[in-house]
mmCIF file of C-alpha atoms and ligand atoms in Angstrom:
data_model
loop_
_atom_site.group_PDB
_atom_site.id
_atom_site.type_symbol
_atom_site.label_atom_id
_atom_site.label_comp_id
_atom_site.label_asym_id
_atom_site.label_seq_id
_atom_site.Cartn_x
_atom_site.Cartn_y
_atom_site.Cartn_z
ATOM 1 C CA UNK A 18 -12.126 -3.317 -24.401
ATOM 2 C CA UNK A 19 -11.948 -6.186 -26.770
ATOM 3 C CA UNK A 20 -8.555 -7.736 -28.099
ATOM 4 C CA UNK A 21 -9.128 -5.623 -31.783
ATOM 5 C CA UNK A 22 -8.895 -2.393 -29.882
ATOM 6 C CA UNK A 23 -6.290 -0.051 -31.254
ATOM 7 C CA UNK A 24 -3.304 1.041 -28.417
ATOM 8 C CA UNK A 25 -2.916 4.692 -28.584
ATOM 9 C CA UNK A 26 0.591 4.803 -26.790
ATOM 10 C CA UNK A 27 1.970 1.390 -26.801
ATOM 11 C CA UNK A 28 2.794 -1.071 -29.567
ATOM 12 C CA UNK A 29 0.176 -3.467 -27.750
ATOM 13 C CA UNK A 30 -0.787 -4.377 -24.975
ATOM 14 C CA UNK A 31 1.659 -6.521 -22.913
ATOM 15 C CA UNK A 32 4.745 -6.175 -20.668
ATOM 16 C CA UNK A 33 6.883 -6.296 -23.642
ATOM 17 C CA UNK A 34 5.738 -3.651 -24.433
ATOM 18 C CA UNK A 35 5.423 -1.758 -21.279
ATOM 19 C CA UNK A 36 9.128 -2.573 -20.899
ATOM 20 C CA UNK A 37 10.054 -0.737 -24.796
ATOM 21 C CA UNK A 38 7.878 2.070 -23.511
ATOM 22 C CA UNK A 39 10.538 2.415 -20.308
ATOM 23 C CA UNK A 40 13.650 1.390 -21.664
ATOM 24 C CA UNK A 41 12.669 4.179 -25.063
ATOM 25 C CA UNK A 42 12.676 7.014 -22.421
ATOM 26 C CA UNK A 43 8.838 7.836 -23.023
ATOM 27 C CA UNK A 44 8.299 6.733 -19.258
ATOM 28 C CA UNK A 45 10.027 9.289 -16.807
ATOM 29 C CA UNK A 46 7.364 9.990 -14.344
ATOM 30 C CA UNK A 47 6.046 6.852 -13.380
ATOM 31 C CA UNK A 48 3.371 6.541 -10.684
ATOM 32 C CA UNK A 49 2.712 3.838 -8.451
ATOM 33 C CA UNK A 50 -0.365 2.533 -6.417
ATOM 34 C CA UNK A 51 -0.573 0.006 -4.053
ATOM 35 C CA UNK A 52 -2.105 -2.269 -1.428
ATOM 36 C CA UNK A 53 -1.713 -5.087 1.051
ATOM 37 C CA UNK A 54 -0.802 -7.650 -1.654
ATOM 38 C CA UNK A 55 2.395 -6.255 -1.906
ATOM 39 C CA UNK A 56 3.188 -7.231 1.345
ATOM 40 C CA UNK A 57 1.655 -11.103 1.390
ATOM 41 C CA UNK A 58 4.624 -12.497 0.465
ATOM 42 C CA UNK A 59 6.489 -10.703 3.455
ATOM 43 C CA UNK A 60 3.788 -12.471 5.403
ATOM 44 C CA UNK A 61 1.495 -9.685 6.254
ATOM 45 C CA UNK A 62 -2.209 -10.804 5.617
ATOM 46 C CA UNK A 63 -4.088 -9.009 3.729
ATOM 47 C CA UNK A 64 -7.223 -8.062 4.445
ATOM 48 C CA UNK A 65 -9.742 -9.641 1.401
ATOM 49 C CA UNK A 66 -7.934 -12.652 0.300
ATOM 50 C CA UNK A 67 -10.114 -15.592 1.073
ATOM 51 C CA UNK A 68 -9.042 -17.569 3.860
ATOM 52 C CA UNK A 69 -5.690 -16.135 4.395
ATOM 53 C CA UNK A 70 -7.015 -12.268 4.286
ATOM 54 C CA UNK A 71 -7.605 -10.623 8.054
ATOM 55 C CA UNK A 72 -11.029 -10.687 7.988
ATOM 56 C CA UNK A 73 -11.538 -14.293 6.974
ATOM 57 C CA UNK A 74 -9.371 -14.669 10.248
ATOM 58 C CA UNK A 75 -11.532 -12.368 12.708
ATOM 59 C CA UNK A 76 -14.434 -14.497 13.756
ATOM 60 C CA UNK A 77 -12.584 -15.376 16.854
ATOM 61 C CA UNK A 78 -12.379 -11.606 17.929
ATOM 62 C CA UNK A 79 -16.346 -11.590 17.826
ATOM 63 C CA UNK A 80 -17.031 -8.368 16.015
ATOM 64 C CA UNK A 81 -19.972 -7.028 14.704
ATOM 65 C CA UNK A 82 -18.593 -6.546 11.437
ATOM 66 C CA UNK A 83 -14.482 -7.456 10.279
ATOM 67 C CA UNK A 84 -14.109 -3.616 9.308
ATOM 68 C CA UNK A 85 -14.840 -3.030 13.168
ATOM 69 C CA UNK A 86 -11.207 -3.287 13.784
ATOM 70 C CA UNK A 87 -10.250 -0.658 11.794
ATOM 71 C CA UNK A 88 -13.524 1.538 12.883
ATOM 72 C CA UNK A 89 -13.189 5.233 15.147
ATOM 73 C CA UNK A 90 -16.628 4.486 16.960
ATOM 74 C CA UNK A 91 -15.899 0.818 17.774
ATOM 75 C CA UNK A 92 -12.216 1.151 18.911
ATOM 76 C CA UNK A 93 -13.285 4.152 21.023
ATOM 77 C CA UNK A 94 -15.604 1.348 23.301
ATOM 78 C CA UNK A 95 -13.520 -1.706 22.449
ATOM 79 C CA UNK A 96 -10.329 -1.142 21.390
ATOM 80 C CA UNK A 97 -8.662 -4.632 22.480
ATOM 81 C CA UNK A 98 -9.620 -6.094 18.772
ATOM 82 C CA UNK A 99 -7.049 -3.746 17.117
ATOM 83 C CA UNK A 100 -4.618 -4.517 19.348
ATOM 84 C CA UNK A 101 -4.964 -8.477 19.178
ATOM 85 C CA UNK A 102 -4.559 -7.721 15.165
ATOM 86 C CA UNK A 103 -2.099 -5.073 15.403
ATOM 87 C CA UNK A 104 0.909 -7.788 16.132
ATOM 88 C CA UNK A 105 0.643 -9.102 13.013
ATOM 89 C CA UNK A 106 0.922 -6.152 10.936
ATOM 90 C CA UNK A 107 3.473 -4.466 13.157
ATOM 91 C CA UNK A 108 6.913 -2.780 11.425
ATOM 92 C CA UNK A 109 10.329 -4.477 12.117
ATOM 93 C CA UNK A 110 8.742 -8.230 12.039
ATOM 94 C CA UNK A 111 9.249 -8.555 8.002
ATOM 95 C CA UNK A 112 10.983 -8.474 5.255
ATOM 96 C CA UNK A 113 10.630 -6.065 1.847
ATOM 97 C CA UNK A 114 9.323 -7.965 -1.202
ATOM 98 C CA UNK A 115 10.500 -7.758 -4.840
ATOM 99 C CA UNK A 116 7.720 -5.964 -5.374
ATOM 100 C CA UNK A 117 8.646 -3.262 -3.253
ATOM 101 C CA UNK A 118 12.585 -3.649 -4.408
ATOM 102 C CA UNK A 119 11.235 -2.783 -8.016
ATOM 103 C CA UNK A 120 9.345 0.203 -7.198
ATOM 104 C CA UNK A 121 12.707 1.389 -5.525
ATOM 105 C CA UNK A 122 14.639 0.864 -7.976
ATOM 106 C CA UNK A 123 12.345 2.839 -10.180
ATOM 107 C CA UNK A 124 13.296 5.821 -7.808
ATOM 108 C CA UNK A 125 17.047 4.861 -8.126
ATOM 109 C CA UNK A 126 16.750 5.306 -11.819
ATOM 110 C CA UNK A 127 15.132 8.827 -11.315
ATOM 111 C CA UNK A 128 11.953 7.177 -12.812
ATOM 112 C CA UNK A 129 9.614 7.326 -9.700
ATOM 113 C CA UNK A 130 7.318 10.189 -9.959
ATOM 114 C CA UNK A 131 5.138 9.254 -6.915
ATOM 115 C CA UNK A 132 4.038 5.969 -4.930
ATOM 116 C CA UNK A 133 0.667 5.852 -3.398
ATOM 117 C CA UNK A 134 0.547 3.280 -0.747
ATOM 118 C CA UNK A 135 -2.454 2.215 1.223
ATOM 119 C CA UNK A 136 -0.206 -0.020 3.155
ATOM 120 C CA UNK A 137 0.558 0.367 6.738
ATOM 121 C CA UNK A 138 3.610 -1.554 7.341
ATOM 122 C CA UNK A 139 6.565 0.760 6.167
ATOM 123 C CA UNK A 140 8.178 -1.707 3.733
ATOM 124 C CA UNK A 141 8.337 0.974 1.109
ATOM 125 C CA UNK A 142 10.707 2.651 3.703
ATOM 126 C CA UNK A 143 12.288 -0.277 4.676
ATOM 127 C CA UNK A 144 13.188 -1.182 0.915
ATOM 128 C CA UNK A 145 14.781 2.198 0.467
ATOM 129 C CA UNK A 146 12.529 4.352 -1.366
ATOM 130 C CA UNK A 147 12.641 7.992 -0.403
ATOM 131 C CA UNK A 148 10.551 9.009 1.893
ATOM 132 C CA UNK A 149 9.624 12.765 0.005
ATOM 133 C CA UNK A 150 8.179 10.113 -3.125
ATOM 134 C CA UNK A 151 6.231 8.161 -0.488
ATOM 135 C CA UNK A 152 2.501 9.141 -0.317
ATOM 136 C CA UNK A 153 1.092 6.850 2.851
ATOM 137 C CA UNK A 154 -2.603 7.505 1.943
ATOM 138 C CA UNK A 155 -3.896 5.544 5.256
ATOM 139 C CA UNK A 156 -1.003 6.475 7.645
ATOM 140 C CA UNK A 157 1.579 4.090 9.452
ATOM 141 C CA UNK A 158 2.593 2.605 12.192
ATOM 142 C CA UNK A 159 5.385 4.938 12.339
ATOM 143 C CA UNK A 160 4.044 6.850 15.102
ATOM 144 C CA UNK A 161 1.105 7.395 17.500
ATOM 145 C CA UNK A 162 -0.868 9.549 19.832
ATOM 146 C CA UNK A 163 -3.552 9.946 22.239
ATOM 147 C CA UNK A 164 -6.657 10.226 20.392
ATOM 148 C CA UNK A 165 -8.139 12.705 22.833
ATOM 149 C CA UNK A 166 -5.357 15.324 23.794
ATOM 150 C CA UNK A 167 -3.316 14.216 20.382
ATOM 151 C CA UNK A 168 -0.268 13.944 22.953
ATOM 152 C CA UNK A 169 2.680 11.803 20.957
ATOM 153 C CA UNK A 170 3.131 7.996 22.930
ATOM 154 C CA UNK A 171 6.773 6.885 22.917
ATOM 155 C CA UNK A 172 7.699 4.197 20.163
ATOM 156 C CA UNK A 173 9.666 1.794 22.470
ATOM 157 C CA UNK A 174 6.803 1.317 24.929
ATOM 158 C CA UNK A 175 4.078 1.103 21.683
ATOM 159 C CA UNK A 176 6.715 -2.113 20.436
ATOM 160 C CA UNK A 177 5.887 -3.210 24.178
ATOM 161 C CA UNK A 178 2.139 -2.710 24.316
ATOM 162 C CA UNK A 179 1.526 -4.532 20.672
ATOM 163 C CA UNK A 180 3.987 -7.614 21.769
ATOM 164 C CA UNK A 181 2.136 -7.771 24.556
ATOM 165 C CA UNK A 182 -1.618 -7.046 22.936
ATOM 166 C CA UNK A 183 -1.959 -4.968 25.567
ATOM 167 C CA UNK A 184 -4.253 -1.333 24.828
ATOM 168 C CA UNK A 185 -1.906 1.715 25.923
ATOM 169 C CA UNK A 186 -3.097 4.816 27.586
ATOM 170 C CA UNK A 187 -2.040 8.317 27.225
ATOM 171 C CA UNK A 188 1.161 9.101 29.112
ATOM 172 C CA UNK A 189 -0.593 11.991 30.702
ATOM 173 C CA UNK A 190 -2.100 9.300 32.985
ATOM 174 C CA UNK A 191 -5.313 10.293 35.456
ATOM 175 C CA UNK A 192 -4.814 13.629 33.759
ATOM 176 C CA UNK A 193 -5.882 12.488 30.665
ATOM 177 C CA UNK A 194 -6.328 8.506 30.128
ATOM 178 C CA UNK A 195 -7.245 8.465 26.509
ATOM 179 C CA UNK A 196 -6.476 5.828 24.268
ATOM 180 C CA UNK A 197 -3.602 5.662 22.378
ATOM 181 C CA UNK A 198 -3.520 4.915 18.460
ATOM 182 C CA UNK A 199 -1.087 4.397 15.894
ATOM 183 C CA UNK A 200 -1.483 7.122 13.227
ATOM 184 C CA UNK A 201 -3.069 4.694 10.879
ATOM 185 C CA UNK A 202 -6.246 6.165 9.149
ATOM 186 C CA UNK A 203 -9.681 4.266 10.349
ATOM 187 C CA UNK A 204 -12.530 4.295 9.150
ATOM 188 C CA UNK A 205 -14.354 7.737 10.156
ATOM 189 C CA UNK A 206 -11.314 9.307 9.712
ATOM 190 C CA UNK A 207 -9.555 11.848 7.104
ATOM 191 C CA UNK A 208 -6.683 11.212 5.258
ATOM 192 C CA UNK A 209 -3.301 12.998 5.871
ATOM 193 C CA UNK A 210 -3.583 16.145 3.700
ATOM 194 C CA UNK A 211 -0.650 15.235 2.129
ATOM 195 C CA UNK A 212 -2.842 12.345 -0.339
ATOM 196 C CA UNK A 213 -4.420 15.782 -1.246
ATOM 197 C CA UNK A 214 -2.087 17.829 -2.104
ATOM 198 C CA UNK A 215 -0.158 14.955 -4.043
ATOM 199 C CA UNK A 216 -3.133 13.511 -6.193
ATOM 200 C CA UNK A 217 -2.640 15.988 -8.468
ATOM 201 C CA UNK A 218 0.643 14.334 -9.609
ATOM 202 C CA UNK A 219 -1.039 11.721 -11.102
ATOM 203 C CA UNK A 220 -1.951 14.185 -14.323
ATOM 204 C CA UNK A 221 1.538 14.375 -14.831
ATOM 205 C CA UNK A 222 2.868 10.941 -15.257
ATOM 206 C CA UNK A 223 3.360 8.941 -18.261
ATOM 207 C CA UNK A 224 3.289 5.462 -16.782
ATOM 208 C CA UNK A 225 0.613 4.039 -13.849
ATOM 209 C CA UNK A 226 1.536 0.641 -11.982
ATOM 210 C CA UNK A 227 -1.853 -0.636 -9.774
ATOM 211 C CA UNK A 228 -0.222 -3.750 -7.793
ATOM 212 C CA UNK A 229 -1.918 -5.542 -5.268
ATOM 213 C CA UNK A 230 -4.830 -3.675 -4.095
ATOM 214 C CA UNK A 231 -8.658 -4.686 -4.294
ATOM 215 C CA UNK A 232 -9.506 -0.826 -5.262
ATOM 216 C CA UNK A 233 -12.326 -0.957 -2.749
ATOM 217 C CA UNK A 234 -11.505 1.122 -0.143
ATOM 218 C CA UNK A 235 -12.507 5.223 -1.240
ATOM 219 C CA UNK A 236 -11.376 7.716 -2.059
ATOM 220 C CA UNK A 237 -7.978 6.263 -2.900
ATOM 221 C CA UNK A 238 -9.974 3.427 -4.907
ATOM 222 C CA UNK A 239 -10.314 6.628 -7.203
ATOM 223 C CA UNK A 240 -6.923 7.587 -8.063
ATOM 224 C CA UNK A 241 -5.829 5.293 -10.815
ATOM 225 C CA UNK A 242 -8.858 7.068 -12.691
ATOM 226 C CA UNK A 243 -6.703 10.144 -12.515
ATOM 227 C CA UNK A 244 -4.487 8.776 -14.951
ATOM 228 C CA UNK A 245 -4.876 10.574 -18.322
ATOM 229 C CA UNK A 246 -5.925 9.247 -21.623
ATOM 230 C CA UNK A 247 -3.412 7.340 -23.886
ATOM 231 C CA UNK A 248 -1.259 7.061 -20.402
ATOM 232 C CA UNK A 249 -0.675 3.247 -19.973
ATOM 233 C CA UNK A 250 -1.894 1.475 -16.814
ATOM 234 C CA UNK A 251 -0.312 -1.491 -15.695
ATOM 235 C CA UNK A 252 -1.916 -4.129 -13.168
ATOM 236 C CA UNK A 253 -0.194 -6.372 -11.212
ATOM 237 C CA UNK A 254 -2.818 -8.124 -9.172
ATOM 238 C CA UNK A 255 -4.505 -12.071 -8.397
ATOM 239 C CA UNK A 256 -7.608 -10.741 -9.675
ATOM 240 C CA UNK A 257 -8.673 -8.071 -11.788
ATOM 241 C CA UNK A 258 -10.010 -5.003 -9.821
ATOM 242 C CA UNK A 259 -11.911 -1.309 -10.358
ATOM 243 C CA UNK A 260 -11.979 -0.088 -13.749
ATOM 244 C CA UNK A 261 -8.222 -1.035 -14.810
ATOM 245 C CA UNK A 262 -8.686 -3.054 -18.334
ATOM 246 C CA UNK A 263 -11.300 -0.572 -19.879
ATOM 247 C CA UNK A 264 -8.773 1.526 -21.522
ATOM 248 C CA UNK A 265 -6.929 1.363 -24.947
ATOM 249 C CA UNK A 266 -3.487 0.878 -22.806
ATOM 250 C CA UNK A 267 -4.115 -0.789 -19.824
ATOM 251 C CA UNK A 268 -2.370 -3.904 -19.558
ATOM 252 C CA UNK A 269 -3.384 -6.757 -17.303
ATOM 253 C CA UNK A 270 -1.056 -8.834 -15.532
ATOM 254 C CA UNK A 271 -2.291 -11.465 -13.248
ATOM 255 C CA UNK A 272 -0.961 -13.013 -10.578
ATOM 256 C CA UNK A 273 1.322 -12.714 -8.132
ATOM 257 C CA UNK A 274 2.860 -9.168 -8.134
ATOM 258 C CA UNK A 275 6.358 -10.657 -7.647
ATOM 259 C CA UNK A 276 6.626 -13.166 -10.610
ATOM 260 C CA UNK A 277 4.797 -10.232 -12.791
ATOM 261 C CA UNK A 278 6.937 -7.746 -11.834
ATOM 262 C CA UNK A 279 10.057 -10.206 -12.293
ATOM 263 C CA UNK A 280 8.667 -10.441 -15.201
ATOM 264 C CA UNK A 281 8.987 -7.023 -16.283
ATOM 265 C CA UNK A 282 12.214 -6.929 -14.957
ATOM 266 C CA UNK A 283 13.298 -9.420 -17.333
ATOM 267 C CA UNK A 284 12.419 -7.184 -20.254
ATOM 268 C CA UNK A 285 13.888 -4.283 -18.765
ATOM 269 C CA UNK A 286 16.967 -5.858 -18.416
ATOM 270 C CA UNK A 287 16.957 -4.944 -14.765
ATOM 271 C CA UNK A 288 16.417 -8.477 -13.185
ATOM 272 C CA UNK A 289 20.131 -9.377 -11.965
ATOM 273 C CA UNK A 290 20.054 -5.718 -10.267
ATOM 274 C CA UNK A 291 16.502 -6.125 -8.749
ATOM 275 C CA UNK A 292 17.358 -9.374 -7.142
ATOM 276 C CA UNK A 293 20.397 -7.947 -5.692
ATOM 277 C CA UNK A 294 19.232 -5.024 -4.107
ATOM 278 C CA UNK A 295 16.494 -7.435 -2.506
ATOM 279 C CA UNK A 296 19.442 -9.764 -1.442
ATOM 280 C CA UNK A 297 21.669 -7.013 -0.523
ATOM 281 C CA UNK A 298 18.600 -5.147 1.702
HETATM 282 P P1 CNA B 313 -7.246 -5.870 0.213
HETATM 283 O O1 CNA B 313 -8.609 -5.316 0.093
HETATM 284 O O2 CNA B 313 -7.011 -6.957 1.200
HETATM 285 O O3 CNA B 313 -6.862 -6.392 -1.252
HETATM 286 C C1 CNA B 313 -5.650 -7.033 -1.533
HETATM 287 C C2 CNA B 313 -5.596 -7.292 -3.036
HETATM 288 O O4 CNA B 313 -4.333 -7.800 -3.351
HETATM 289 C C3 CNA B 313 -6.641 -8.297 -3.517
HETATM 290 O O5 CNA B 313 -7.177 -7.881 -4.736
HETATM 291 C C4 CNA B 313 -5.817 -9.592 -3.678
HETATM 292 O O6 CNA B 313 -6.331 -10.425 -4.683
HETATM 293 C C5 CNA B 313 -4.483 -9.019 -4.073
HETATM 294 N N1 CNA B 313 -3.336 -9.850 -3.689
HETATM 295 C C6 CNA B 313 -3.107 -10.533 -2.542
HETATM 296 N N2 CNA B 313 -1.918 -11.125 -2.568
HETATM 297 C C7 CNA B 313 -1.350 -10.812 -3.779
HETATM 298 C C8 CNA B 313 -0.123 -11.113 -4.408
HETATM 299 N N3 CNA B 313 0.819 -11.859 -3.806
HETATM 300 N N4 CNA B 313 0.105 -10.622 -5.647
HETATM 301 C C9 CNA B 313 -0.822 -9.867 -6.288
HETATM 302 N N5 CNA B 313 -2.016 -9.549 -5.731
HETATM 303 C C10 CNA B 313 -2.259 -10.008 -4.487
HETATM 304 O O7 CNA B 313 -6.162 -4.742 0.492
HETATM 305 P P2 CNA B 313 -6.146 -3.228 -0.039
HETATM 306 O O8 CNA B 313 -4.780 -2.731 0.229
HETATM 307 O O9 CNA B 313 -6.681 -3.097 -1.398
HETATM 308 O O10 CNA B 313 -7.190 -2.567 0.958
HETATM 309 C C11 CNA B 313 -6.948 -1.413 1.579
HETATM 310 C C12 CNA B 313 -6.690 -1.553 3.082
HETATM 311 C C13 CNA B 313 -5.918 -2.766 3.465
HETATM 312 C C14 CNA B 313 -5.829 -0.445 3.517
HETATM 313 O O11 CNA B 313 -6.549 0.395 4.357
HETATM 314 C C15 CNA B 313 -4.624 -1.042 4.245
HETATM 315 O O12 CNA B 313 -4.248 -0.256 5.329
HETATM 316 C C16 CNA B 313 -5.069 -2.362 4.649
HETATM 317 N N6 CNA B 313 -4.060 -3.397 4.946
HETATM 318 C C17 CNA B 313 -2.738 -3.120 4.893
HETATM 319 C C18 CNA B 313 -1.818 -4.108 5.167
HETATM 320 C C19 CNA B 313 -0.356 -3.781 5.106
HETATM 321 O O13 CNA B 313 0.034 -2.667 5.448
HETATM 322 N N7 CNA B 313 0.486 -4.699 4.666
HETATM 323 C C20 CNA B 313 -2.233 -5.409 5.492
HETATM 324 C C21 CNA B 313 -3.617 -5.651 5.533
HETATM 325 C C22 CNA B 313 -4.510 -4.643 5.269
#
């Protein structure tokens, strides 16, 4: 879309007016997508940033490719990789961002309709969103299992294992011996039926916020084209990804997700509040 094109649902396109669009009532079911840049300024890597990103950082775990690591096939013959990697991404180490704060406080104010996250690390918990409007499209760390007999592994001796980088076996021992796995989504694997039965949500909402995701991994890549016509679409991201930008009211903000969304908060009125409940968390 060029600069000329008309808006169809807000006054133009900027945060301004994002923020009139919230604050006028029009925005009550708000969706929100996201990805690993969320969590950067915890201090979780993400995985595509150059340089700082995971793979950029892999070469010393000599893998065939950097999407190994998060690959069925290969962590079924060498699953050391994912454990060496698996200490940095680990829940309990890190702090919530603004970022996630915001989308919290969206729920507080009844305005959350859905977040889809693609992020592992459980800061959306941790920050205090409900868990019922919490869509973990690739799973969590929350728990694991054997990934032959499926039998549950105890989350005090996984916090062991990962400090440790060590690979843990099912507790079924000699019986069974598979490998254990957080129930994180890998590649060659479904997603949790619950990204299914949720999608559908997104037809619904008047308001989408895309922060901090690349849009490349499928099919959750897909969703923010599930967003109706004349429904704004708000990025928050370093660069511009997937489609976002090519409709009447999407509205790009780049850069970091925290200063835009800051930003936002500032027209909202909602900024004292915001950095509260991040101070208060
Ligand atoms: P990605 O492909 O690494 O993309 C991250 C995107 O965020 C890129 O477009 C960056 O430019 C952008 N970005 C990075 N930092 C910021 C920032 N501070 N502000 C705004 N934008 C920023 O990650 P995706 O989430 O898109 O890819 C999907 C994978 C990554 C999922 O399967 C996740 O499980 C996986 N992942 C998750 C975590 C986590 O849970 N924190 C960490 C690393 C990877």
């Amino acid at each position: 879309i060029s600069d000329d094109t008309p808006t169809e649902t807000l006054r133009e396109r900027s945060l301004a007016a994002v923020a009139e669009y919230i604050t006028s009532g029009k925005a009550k079911r708000i969706v929100v997508m996201t990805g690993a840049g969320i969590s950067t300024a915890a201090g979780i890597p993400d995985f595509r940033s150059p340089e700082t990103g995971l793979y950029a950082n892999l070469a010393k775990l000599n893998l065939p490719r950097p999407e190994s690591v998060f690959d069925l096939l290969f962590f079924k013959e060498n699953p050391k990789p994912f454990y060496v990697l698996a200490k940095d991404l680990y829940p309990g180490n890190f702090h919530p961002t603004i970022s996630h704060v915001f989308i919290s406080l969206l729920a507080k104010k009844g305005l959350l309709h859905q977040l889809y996250t693609q992020n592992i690390d459980c800061l959306e918990r941790a920050a205090g969103i409900p868990p019922e409007l919490i869509v973990e499209a690739h799973g969590s760390f929350a728990n694991q299992r054997c990934i032959e007999c499926k039998t549950p592994f105890p989350a005090d001796r996984m916090r062991e294992h990962v400090a440790r980088a060590e690979v843990p076996r099912c507790i079924r021992g000699a019986e069974c011996g598979g490998l254990v796995k957080p129930d994180i989504v890998f590649f060659h694997e479904a997603l949790p039926m619950l990204f299914y039965e949720r999608k559908d949500l997104i037809s619904s909402a008047d308001l989408a916020l895309v922060m901090g995701t690349s849009l490349q991994v499928h099919p959750f890549a897909s969703l923010p084209n599930y967003v109706p016509e004349g429904v704004p679409r708000v990025l928050f991201n370093l660069e511009r990804v997937g489609g976002l930008g090519t409709q009447a009211d999407d509205v790009l903000e780049l850069g970091d997700c925290d200063t835009g969304v800051r930003k936002l908060a500032d027209q909202l009125g909602w900024r004292e509040e915001l950095e509260k409940e991040w101070r208060d968390l």
